Short mmCIF file of N, CA, C and O in Angstrom, two decimals:
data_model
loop_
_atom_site.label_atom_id
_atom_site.label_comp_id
_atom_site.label_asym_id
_atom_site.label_seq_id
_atom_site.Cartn_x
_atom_site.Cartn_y
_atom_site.Cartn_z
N UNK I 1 -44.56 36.57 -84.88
CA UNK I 1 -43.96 35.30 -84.54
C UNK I 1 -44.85 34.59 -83.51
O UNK I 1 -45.01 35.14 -82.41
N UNK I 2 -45.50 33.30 -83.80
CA UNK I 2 -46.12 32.77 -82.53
C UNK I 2 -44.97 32.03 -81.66
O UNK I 2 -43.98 31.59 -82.24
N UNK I 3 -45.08 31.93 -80.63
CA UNK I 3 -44.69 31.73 -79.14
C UNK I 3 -45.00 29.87 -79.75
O UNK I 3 -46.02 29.39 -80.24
N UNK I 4 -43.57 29.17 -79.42
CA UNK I 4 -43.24 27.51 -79.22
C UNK I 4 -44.38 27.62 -77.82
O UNK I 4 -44.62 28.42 -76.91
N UNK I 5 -44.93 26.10 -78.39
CA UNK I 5 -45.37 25.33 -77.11
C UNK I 5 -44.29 24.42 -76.43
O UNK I 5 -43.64 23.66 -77.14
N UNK I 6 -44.06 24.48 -75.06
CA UNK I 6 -42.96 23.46 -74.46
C UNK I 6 -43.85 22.80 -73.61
O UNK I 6 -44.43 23.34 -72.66
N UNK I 7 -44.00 21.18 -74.07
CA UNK I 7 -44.77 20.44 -73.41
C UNK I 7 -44.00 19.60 -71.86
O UNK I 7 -43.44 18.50 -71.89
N UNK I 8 -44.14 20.29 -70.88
CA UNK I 8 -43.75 19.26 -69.47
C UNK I 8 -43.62 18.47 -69.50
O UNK I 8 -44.64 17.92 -69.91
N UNK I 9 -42.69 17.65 -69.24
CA UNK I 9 -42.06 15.77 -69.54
C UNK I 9 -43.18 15.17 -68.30
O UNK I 9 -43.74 15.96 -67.54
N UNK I 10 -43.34 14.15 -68.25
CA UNK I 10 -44.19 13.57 -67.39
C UNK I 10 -42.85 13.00 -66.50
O UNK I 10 -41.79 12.60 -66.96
N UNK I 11 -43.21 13.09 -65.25
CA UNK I 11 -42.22 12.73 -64.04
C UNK I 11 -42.52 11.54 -63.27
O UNK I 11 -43.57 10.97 -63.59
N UNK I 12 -41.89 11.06 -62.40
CA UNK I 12 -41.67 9.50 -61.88
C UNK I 12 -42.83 9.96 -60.65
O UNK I 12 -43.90 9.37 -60.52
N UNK I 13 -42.46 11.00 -59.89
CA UNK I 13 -42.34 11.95 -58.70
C UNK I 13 -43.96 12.15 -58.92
O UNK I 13 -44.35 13.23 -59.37
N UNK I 14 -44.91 11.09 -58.60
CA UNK I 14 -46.43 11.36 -58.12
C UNK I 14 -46.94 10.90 -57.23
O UNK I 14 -46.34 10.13 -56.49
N UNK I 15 -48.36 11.31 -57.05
CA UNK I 15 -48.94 10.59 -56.08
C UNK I 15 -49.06 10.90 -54.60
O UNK I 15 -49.04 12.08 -54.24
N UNK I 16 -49.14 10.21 -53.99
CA UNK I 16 -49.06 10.69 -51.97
C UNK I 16 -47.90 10.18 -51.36
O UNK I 16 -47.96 9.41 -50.39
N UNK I 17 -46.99 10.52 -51.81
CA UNK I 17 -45.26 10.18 -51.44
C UNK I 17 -45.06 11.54 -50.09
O UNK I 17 -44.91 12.71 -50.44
N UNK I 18 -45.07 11.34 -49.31
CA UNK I 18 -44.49 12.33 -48.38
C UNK I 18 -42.88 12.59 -48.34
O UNK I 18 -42.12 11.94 -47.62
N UNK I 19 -42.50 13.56 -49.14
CA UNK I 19 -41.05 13.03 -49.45
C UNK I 19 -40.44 14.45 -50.58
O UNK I 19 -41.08 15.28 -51.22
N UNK I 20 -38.82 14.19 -50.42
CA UNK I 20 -38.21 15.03 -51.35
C UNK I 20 -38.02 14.06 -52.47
O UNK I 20 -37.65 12.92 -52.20
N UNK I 21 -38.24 14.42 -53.70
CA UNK I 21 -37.61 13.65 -54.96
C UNK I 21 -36.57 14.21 -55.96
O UNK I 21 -36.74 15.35 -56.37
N UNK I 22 -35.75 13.63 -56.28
CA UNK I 22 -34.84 14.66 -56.80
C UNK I 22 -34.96 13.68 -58.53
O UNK I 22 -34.96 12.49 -58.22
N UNK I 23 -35.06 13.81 -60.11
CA UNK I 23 -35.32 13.36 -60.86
C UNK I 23 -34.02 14.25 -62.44
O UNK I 23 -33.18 15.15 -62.53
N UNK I 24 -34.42 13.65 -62.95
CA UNK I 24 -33.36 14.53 -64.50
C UNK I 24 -35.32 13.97 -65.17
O UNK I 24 -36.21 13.12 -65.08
N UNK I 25 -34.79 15.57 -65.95
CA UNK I 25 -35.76 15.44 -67.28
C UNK I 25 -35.18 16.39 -68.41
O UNK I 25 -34.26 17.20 -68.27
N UNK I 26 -35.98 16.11 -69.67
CA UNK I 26 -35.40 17.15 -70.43
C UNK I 26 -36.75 17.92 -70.94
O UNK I 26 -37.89 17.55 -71.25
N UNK I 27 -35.99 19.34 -70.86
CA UNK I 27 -37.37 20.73 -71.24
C UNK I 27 -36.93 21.38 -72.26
O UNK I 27 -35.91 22.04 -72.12
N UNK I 28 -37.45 21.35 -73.25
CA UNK I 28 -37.42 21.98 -74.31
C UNK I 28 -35.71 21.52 -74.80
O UNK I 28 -34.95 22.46 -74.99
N UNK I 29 -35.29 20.39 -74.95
CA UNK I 29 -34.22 19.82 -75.22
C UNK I 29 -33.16 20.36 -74.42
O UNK I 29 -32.15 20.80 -74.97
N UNK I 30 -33.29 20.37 -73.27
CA UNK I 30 -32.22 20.92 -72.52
C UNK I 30 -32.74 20.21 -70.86
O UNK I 30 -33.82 20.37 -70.30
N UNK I 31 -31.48 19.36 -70.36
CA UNK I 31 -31.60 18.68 -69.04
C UNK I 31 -31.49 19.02 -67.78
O UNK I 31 -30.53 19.67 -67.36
N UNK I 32 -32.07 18.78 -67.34
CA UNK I 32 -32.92 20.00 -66.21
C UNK I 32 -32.74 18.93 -65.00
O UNK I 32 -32.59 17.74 -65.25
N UNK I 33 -32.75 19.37 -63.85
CA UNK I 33 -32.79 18.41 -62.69
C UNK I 33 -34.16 18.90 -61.94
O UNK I 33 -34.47 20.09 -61.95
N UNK I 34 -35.03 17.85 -61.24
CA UNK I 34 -36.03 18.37 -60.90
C UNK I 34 -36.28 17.80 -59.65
O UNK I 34 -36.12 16.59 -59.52
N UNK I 35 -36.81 18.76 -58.33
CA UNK I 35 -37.10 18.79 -57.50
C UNK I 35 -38.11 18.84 -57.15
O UNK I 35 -38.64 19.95 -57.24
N UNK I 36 -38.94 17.66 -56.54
CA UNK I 36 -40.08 17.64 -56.03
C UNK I 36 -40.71 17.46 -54.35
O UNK I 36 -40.79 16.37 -53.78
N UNK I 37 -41.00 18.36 -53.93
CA UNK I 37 -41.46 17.90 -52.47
C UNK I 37 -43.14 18.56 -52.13
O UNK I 37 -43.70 19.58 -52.54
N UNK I 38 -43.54 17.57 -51.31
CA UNK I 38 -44.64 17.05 -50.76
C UNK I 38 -43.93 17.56 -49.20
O UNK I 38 -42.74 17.27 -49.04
N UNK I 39 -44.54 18.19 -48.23
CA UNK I 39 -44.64 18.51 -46.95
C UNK I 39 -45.47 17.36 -46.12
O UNK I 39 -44.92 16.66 -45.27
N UNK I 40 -46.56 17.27 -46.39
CA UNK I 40 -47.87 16.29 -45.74
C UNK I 40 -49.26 15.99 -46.54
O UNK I 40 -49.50 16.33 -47.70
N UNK I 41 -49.95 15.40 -45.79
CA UNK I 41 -50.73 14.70 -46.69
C UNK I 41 -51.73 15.84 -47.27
O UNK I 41 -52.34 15.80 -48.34
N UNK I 42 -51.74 16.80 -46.38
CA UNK I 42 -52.61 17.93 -47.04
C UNK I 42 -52.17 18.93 -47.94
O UNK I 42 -52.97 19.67 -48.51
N UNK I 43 -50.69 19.02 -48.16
CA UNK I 43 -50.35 19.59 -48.87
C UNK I 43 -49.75 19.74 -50.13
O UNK I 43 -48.55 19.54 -49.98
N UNK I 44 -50.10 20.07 -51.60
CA UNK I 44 -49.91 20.10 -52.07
C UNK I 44 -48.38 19.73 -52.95
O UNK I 44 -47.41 20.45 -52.73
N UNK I 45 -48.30 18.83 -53.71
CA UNK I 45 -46.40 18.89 -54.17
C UNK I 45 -46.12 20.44 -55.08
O UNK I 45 -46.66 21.06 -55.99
N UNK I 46 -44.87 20.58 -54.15
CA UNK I 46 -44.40 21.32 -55.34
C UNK I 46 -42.83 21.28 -56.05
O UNK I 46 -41.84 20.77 -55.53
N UNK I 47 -42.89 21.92 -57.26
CA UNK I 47 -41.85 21.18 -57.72
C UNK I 47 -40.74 22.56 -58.71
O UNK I 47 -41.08 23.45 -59.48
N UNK I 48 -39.60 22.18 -58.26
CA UNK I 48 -38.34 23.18 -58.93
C UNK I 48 -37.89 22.49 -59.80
O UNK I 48 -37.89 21.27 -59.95
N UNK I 49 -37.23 23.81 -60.78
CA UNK I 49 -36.44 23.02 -62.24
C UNK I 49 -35.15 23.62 -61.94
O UNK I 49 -35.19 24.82 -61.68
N UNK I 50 -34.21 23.14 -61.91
CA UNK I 50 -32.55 23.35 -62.26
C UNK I 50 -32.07 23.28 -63.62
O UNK I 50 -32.50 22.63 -64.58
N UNK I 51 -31.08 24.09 -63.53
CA UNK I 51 -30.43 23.68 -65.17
C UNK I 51 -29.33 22.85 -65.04
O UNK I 51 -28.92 22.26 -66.03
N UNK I 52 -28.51 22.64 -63.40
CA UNK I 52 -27.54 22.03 -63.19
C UNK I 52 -28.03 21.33 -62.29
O UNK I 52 -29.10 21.56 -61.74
N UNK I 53 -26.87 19.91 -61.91
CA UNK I 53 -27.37 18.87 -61.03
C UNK I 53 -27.00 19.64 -59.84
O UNK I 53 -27.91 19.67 -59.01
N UNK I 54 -26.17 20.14 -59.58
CA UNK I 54 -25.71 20.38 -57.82
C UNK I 54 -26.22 21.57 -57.33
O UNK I 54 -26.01 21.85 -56.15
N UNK I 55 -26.73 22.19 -57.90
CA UNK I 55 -27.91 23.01 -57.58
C UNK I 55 -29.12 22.59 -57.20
O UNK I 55 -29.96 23.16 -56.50
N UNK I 56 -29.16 21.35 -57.83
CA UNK I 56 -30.71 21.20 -57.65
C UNK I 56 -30.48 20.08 -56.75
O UNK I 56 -31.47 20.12 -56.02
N UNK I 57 -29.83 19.21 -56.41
CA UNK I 57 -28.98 18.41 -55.28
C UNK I 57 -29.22 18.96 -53.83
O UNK I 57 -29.89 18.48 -52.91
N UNK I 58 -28.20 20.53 -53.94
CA UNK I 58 -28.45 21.05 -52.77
C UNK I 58 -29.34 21.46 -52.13
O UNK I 58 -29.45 21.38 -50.91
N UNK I 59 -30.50 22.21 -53.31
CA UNK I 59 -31.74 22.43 -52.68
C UNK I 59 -32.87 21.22 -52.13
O UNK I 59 -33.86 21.12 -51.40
N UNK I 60 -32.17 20.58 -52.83
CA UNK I 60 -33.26 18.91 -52.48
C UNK I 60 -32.66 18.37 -50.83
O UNK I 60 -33.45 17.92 -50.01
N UNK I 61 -31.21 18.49 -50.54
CA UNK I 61 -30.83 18.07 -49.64
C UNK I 61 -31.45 19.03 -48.70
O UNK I 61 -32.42 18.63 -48.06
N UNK I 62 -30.96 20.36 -48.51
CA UNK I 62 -31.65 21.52 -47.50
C UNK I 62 -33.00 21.73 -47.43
O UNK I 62 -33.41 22.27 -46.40
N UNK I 63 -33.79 21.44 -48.26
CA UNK I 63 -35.73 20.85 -48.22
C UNK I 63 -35.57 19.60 -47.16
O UNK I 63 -36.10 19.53 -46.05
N UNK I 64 -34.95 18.91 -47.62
CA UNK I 64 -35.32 17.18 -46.92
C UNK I 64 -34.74 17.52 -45.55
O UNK I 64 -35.46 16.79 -44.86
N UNK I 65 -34.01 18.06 -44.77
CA UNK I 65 -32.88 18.20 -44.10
C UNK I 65 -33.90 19.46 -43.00
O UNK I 65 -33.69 19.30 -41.79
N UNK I 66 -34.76 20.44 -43.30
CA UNK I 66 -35.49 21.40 -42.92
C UNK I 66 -36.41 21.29 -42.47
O UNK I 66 -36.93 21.88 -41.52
N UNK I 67 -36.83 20.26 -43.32
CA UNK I 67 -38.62 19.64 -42.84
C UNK I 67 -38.50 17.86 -42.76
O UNK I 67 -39.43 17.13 -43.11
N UNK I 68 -37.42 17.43 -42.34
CA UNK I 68 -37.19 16.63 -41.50
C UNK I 68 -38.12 15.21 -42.89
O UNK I 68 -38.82 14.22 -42.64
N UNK I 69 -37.84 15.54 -43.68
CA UNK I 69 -38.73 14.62 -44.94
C UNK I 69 -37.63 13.69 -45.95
O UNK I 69 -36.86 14.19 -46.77
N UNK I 70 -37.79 12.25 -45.65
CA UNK I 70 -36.88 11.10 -47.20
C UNK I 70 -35.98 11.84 -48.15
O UNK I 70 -36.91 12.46 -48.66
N UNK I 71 -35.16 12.18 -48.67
CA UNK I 71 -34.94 12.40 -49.71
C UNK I 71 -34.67 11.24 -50.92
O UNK I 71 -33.71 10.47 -51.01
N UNK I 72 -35.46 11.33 -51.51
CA UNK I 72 -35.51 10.12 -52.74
C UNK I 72 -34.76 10.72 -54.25
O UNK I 72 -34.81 11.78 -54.87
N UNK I 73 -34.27 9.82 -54.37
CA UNK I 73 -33.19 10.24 -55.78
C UNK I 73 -33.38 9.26 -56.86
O UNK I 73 -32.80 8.18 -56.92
N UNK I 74 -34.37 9.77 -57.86
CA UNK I 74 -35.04 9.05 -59.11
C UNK I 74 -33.91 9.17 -60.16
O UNK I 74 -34.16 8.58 -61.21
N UNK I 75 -32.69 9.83 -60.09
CA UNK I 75 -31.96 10.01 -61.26
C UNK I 75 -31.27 8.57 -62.03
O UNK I 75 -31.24 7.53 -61.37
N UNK I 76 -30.88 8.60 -63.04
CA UNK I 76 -29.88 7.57 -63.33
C UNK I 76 -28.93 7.27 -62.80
O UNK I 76 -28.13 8.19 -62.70
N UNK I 77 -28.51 6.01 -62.26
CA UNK I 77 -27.29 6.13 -61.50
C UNK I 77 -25.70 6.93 -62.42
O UNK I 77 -25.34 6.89 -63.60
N UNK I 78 -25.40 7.27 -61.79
CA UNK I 78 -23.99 8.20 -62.05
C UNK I 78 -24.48 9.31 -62.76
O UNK I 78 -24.09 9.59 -63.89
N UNK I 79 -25.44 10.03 -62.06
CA UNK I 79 -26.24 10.93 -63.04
C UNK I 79 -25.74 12.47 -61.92
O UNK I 79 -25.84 13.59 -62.43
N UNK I 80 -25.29 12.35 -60.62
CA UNK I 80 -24.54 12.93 -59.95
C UNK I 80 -23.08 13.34 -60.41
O UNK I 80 -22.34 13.95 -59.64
#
């Protein structure tokens, strides 16, 4: 059996944003909430997948909230 390719949705969440981003995408047909944070300018983004929104909510709030960083919310409205 060969192994599906699952191609990464392209995200809003680029660039030199110093900041938490919180976004919806869909992976492999299934909607995912995605968390992106950037620390500083030297550091690298990195980014979490959820399978639920308030999971991935909370961790976006306690990132932004820890390291004292925006939290930005790319989702659709009423997507909470």
């Amino acid at each position: 059996m060969i192994p599906a390719e699952i191609n990464l949705p392209v995200l809003r969440a680029s660039g030199d944003i110093i900041a938490v981003v919180i976004e919806q995408a869909n992976l492999a047909g299934h909607k995912m909430t995605v968390v992106t944070a950037r620390e500083g300018a030297s550091s690298p983004p990195r980014r979490r997948w959820y399978p639920d929104q308030l999971s991935g909510l909370a961790y976006a709030a306690e990132l932004a909230d820890r390291h004292g960083l925006p939290l930005i919310d790319l989702r659709e409205p009423g997507a909470a």
